[in-house]
Short mmCIF file of C-alpha atoms in Angstrom, two decimals:
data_model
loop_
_atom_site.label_atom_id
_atom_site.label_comp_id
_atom_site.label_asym_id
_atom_site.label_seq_id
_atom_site.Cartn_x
_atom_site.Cartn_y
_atom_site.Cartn_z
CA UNK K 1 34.34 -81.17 9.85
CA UNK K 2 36.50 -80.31 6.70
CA UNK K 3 33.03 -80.12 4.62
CA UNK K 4 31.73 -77.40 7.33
CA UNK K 5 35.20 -75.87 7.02
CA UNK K 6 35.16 -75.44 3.64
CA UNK K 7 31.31 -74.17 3.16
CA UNK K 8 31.75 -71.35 5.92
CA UNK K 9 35.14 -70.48 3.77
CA UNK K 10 33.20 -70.51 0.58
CA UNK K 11 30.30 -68.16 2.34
CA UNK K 12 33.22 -65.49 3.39
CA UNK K 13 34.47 -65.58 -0.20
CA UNK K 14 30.94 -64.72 -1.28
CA UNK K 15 30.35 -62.23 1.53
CA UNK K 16 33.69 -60.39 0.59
CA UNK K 17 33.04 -60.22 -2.76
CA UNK K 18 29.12 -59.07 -2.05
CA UNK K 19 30.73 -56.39 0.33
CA UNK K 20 33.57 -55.16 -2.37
CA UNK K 21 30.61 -55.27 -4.72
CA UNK K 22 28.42 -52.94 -2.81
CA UNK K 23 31.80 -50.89 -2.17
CA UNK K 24 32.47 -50.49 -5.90
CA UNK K 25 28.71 -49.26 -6.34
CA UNK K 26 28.75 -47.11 -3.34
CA UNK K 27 31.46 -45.28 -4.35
CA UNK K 28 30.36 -44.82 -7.67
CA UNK K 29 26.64 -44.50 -7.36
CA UNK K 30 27.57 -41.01 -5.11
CA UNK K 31 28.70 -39.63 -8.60
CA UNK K 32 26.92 -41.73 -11.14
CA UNK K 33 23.52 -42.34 -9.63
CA UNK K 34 24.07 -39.94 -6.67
CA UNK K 35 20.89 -39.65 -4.11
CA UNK K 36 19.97 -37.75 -1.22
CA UNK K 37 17.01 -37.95 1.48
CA UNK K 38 17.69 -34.09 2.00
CA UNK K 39 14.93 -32.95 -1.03
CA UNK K 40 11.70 -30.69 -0.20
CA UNK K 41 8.98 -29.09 -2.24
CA UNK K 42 9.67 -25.91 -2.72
CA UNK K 43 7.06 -23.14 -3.83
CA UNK K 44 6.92 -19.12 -4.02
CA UNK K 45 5.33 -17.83 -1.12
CA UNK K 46 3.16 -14.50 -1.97
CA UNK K 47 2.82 -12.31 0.61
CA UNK K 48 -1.03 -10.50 -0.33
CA UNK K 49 -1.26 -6.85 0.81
CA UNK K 50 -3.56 -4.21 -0.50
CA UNK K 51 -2.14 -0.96 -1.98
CA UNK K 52 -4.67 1.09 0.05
CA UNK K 53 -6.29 1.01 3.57
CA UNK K 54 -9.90 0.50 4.69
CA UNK K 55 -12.14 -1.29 6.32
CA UNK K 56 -12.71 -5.42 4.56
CA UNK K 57 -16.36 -5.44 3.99
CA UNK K 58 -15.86 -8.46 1.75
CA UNK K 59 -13.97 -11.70 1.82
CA UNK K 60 -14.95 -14.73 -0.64
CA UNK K 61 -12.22 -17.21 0.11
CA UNK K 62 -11.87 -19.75 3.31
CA UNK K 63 -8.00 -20.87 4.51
CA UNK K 64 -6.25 -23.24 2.23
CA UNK K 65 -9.06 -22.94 -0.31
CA UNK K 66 -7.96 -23.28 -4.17
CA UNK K 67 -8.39 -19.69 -6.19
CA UNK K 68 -8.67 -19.16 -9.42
CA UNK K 69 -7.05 -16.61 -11.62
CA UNK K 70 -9.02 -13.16 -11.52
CA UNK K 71 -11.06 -14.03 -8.70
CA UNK K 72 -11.78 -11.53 -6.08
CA UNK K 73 -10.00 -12.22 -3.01
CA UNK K 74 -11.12 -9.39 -0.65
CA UNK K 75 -12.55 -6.12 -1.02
CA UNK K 76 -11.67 -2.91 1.14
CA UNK K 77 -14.94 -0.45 1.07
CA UNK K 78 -14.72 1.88 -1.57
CA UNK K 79 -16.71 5.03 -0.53
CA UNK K 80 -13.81 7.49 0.14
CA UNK K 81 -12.13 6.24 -2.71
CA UNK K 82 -15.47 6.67 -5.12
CA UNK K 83 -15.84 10.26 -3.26
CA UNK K 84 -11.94 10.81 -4.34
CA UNK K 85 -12.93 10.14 -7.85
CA UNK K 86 -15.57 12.30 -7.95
CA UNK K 87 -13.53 15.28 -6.61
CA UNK K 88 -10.57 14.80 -9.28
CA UNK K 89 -13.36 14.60 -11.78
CA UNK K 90 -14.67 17.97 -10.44
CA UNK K 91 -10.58 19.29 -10.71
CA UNK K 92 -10.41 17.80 -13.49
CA UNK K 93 -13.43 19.82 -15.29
CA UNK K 94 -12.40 22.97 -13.38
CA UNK K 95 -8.67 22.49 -15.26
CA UNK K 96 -10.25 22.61 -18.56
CA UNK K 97 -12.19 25.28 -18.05
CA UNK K 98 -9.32 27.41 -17.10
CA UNK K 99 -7.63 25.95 -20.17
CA UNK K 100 -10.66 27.18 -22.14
CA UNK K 101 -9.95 30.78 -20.28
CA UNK K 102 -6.26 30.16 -20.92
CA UNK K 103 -6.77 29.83 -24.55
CA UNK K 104 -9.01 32.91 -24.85
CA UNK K 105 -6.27 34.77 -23.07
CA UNK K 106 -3.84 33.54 -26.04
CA UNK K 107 -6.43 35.20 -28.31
CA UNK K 108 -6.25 38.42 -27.06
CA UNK K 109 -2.27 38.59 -26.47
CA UNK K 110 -2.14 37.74 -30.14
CA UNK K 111 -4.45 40.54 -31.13
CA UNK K 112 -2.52 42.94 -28.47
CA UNK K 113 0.68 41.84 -30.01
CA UNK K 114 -0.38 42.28 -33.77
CA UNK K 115 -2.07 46.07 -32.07
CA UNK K 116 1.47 47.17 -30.51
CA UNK K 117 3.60 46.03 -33.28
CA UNK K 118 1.64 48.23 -35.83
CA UNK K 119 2.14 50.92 -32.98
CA UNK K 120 5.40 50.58 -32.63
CA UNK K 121 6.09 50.73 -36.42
CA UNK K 122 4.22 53.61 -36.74
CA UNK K 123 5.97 55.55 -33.92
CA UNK K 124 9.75 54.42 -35.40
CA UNK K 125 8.21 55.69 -38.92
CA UNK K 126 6.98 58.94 -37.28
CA UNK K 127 10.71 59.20 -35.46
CA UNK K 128 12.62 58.88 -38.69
CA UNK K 129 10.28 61.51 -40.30
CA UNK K 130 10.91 63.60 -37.54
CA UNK K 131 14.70 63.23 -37.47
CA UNK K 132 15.02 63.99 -41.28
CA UNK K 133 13.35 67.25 -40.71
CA UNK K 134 14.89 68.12 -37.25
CA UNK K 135 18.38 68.15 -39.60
CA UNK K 136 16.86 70.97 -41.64
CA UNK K 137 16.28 72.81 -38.75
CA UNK K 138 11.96 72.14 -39.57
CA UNK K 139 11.53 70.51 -36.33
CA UNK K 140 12.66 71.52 -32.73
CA UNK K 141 15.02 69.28 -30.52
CA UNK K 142 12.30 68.61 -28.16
CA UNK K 143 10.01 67.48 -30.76
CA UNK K 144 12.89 65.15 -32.03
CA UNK K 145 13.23 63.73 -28.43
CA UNK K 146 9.41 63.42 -28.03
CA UNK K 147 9.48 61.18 -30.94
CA UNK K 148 12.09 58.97 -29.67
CA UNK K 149 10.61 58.22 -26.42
CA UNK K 150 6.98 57.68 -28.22
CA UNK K 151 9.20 55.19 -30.54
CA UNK K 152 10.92 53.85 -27.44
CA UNK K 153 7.69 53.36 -25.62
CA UNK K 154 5.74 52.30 -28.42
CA UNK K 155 8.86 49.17 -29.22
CA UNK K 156 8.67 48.64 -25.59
CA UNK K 157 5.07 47.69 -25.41
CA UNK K 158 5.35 45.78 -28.03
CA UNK K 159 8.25 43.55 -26.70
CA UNK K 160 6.26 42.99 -23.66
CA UNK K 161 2.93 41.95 -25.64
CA UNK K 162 4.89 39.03 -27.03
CA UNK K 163 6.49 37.96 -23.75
CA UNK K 164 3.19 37.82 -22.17
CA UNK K 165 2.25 36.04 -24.88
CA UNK K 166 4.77 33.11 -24.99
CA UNK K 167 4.42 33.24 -21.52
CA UNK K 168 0.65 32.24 -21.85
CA UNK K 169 1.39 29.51 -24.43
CA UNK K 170 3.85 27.82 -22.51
CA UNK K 171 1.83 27.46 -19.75
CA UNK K 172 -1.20 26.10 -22.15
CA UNK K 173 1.74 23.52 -23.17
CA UNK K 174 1.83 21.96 -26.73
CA UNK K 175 -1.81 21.96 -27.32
CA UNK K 176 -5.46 21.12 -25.89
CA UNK K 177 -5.33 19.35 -23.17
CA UNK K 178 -1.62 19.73 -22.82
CA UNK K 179 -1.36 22.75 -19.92
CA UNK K 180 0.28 21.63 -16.62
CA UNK K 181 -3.36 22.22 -14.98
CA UNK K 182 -4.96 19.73 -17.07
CA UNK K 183 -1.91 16.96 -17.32
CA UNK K 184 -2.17 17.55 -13.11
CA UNK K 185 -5.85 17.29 -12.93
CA UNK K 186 -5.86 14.06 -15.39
CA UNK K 187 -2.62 12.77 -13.34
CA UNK K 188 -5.08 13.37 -9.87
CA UNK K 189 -7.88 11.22 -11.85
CA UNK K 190 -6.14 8.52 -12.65
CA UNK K 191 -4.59 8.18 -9.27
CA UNK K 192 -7.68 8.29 -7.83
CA UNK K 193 -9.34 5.58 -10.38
CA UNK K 194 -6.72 3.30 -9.12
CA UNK K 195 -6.67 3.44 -5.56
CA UNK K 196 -10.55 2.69 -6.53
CA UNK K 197 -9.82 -0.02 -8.67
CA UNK K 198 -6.87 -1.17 -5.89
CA UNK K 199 -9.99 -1.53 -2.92
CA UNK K 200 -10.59 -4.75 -4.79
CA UNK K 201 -7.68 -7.13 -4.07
CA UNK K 202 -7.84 -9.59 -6.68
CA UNK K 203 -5.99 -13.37 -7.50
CA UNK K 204 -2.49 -12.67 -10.15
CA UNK K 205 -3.03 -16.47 -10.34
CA UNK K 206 -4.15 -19.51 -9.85
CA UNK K 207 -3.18 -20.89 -6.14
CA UNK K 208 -4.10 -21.70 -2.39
CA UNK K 209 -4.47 -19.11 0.28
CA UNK K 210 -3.23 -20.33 2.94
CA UNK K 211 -2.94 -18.93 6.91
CA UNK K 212 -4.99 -16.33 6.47
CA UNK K 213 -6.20 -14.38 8.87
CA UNK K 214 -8.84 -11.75 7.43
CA UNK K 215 -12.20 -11.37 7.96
CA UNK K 216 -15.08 -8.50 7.53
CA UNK K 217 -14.52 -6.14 9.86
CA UNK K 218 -10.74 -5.69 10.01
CA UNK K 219 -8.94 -2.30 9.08
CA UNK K 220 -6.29 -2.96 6.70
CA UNK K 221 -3.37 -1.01 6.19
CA UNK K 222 -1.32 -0.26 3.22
CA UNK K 223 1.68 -2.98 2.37
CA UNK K 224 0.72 -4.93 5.40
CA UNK K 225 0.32 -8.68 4.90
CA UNK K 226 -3.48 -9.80 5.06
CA UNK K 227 -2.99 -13.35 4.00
CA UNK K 228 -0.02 -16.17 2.21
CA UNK K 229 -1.00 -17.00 -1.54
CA UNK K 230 0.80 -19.87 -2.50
CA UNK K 231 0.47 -20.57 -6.58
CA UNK K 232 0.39 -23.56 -7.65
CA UNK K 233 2.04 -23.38 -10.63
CA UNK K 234 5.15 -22.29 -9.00
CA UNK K 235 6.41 -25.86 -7.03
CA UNK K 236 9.83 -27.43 -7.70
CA UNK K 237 12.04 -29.97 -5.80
CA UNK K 238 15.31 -28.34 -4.00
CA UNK K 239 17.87 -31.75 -3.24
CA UNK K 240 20.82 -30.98 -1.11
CA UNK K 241 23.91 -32.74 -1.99
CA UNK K 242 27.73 -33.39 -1.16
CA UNK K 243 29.36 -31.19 -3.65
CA UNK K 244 31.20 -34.04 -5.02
CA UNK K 245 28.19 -35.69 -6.63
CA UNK K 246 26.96 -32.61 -8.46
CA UNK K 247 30.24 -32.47 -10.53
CA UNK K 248 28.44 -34.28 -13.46
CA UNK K 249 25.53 -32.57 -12.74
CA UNK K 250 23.99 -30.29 -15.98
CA UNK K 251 20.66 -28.77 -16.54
CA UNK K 252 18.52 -31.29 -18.20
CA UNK K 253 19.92 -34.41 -16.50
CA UNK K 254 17.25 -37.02 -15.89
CA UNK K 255 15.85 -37.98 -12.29
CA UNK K 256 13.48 -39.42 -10.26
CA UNK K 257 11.89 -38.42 -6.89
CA UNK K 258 10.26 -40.49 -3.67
CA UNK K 259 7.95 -38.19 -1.88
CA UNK K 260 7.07 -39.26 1.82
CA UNK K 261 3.41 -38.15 1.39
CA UNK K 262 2.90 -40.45 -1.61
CA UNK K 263 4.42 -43.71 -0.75
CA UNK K 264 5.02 -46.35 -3.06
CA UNK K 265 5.16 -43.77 -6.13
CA UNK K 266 7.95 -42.62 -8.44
CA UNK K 267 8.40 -39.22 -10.50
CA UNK K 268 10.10 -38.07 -12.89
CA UNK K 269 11.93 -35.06 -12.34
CA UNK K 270 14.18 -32.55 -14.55
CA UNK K 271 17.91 -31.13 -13.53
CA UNK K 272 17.26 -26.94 -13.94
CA UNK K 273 19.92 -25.64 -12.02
CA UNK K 274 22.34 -25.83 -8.86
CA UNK K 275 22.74 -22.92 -6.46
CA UNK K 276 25.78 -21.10 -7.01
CA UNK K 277 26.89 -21.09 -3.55
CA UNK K 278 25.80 -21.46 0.26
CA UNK K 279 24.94 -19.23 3.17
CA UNK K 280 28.15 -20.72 5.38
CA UNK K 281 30.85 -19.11 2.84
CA UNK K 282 29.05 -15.75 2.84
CA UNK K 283 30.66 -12.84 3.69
CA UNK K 284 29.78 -9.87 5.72
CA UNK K 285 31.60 -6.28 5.69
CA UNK K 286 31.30 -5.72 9.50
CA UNK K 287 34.65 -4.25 9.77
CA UNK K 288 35.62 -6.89 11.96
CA UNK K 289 38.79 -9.63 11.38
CA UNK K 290 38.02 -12.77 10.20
CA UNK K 291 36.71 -15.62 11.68
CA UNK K 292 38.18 -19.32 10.85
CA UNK K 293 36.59 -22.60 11.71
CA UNK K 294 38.34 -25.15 13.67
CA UNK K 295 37.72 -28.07 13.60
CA UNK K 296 40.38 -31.32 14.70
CA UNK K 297 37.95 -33.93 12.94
CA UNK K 298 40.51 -35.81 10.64
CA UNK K 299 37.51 -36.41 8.49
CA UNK K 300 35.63 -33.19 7.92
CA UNK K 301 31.87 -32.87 7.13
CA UNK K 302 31.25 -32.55 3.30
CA UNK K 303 29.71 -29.52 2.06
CA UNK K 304 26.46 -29.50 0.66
CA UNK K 305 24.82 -27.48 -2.03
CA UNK K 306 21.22 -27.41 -3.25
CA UNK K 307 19.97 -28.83 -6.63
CA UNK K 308 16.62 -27.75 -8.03
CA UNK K 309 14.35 -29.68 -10.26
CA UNK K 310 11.41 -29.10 -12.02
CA UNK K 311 8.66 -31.32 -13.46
CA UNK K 312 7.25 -31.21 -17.08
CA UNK K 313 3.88 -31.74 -15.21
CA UNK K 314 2.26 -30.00 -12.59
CA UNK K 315 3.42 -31.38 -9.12
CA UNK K 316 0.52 -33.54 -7.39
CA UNK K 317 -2.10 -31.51 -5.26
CA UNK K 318 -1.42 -34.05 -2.26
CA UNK K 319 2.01 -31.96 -1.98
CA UNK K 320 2.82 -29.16 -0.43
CA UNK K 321 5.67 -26.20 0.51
CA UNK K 322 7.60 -27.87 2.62
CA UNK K 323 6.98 -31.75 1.74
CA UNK K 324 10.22 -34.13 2.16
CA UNK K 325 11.35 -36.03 -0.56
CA UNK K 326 13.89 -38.63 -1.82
CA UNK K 327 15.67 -37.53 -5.16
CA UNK K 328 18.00 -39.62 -7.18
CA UNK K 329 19.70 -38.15 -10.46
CA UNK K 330 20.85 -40.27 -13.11
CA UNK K 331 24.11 -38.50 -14.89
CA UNK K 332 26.14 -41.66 -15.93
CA UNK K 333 23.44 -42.78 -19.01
CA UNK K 334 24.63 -46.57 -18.08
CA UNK K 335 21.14 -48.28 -18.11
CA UNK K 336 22.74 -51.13 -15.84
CA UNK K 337 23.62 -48.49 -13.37
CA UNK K 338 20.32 -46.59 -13.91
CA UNK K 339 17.94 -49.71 -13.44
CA UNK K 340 20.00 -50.09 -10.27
CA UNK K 341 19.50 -46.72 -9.11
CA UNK K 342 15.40 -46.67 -10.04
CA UNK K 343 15.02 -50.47 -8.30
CA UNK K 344 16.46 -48.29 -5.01
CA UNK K 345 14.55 -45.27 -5.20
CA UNK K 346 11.53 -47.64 -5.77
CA UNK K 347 11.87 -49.54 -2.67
CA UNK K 348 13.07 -46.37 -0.64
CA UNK K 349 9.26 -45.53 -1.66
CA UNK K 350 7.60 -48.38 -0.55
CA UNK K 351 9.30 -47.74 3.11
CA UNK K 352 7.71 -44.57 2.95
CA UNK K 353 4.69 -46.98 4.14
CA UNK K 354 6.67 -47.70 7.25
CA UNK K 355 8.18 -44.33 8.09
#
C-alpha cells in the first residue's frame, strides 16, 4: 500500500513539474517563439479593364489559366479606332499644310514690313524737308500739314505691318512644326494611335486569370472590370498576432510556415513588416460623439495585428490568395528554444493530414 502511495506521489511530482514546464515555455514561447494559426496567402488582386470600349472579337486565355508576360489577353475590334487614325492623319497633313501657308504669309509680312518702313522713312524725311522750308515762308501751311498726315499715315502702316507680323509668327510658334495647329493635330494622332494600340489588352506580367467572365461577343466598356489577374510574383504570408508577441518582432527575423494545402511540409519565411495599426481603432469624422466599448469581461480579448512575410523563393503553385497557414517566428536566436519551436510547427504540419 505504502509502495502504491509513494509511486502515485512520485507521478504528481513529475506531472507538476511537466505542467510548470510547459507553463514556463508557454509563456515564453508567445514572445520568443510566438505562433499563430491566423496566417493566409496573400496576393495583389488586378482588376483588368480596357481603356476603350468595343466589341471582344478575341480572347486567348481560359479561367485560372497561367499567362505570360506580354501575352495578349483580349482584343476589342479595332476598326473605328484604325478609321480614327486615319482621320487625325488626314488633320494632321491638313495642319501642315496650313503651316506651309502660314509660313508663306510670314514671307510676305516681312517684305510688307521692310516696304512700309522705307515708306514711312521717306514720308518723315519729306515732312522735315517740308517743315524747314514752311519756316521760310517757301511752303504753305497746308502743304506742311499734308506732309504730316502722309508721315503720320505712312509710320502708321508701318507699325501695323509688324504687328501683323509678330502676330503671324506667334501663331507659327518657335519653328516648323511648332504652330498650335500642328502640336493639336500631332496631339489628335497620337491619341488616336493609342486608343488603337489600347484595343489590344495585353498581360503587365506574369500571372493567373482567374473568374473571368469574357468571351467574343461581349461589349466592353471603358474602366469596367472584364476579368481578376492575379500575378504570381506578388504572394506573401499575412500572420495575425496578439500584440504582445510582435514586441521583438523586426524586419528580417527568421520564420517558418505550415500551409494546410501542403501537409507535412515546412517553409521558410522572412519578417518584412507589421501593419501599423488596425481597422477597430480607426477613426471617422462623422460629426458625431464618440463611441466607447464596454465590455465587463475581467479578462479582455487581446488585440491583434497583422505580420507580413515574404519568401526568398517564389511561393509554391499549389497555393493560392486566400490559403490558411500556420506561421511561427523565431526572435529569441536560442537554438534550444528554436528546435523546440520547428519540432511544433513540424508536427502541427503533419495534422494538416487529419484536418
Amino acid at each position: 500500500m505504502q509502495a502504491a502511495e509513494q509511486k502515485f506521489k512520485q507521478w504528481m511530482r513529475i506531472l507538476i513539474v511537466l505542467f510548470l514546464i510547459v507553463t514556463a515555455y508557454l509563456v515564453m514561447a508567445d514572445r520568443l517563439t510566438p505562433l499563430t494559426t491566423q496566417s493566409k496567402v496573400q496576393g495583389f488582386v488586378v482588376q483588368i479593364s480596357p481603356e476603350v470600349s468595343g466589341r471582344v472579337v478575341e480572347v486567348n486565355h481560359t479561367n485560372n489559366q497561367l499567362v505570360k508576360q506580354g501575352e495578349l489577353l483580349f482584343k476589342i475590334d479595332d476598326e473605328k479606332y484604325q478609321l480614327a487614325v486615319q482621320k487625325a492623319e488626314i488633320g494632321l497633313a491638313q495642319a501642315r499644310e496650313q503651316e506651309a501657308s502660314l509660313v508663306a504669309d510670314i514671307e510676305a509680312a516681312r517684305s510688307n514690313v521692310k516696304t512700309t518702313k522705307v515708306t514711312a522713312d521717306n514720308a518723315n524725311r519729306e515732312y522735315h524737308r517740308i517743315k524747314r522750308l514752311a519756316k521760310s515762308g517757301a511752303v504753305s501751311a497746308s502743304g506742311l500739314d499734308s506732309a504730316l498726315t502722309k508721315r503720320d499715315q505712312a509710320s502708321a502702316n508701318f507699325m501695323a505691318s509688324k504687328q501683323k507680323l509678330h502676330a503671324l509668327e506667334v501663331k507659327l510658334g518657335n519653328g516648323n512644326g511648332q504652330s498650335s495647329a500642328v502640336l493639336s493635330a500631332k496631339n489628335a494622332l497620337k491619341q488616336a494611335e493609342l486608343n488603337l494600340e489600347n484595343t489590344q489588352v495585353i498581360a503587365q506580367s506574369e500571372g493567373i486569370i482567374t473568374n473571368m467572365q469574357l468571351h467574343v461577343g461581349l461589349f466592353a466598356n471603358a474602366n469596367q472590370p472584364l476579368l481578376t489577374f492575379i500575378p504570381t510574383d506578388s504572394l506573401w504570408v499575412s500572420a495575425d498576432y496578439r500584440e504582445k508577441a510582435t514586441s521583438e518582432m523586426v524586419k528580417g527575423m527568421r520564420a517558418e510556415v505550415a500551409y494546410d494545402a501542403m501537409p507535412g511540409e515546412v517553409f521558410p519565411l522572412i519578417v518584412e513588416s507589421r501593419d501599423y495599426g488596425v481597422a477597430s481603432a480607426q477613426q471617422k469624422a462623422n460629426g458625431q460623439l464618440s463611441s466607447v466599448e464596454v465590455s465587463n469581461r475581467w479578462v479582455r480579448d487581446a488585440q491583434r495585428v497583422r505580420v507580413n512575410l515574404t519568401s526568398d523563393t517564389a511561393l509554391s503553385p499549389r497555393l493560392f490568395v486566400g490559403s490558411r497557414a500556420t506561421v511561427i517566428i523565431y526572435t529569441s536566436g536560442n537554438s534550444v528554444i528554436d528546435y523546440i519551436g520547428h519540432s511544433l510547427i513540424t508536427m502541427i504540419s503533419y495534422l494538416h493530414y487529419i484536418y
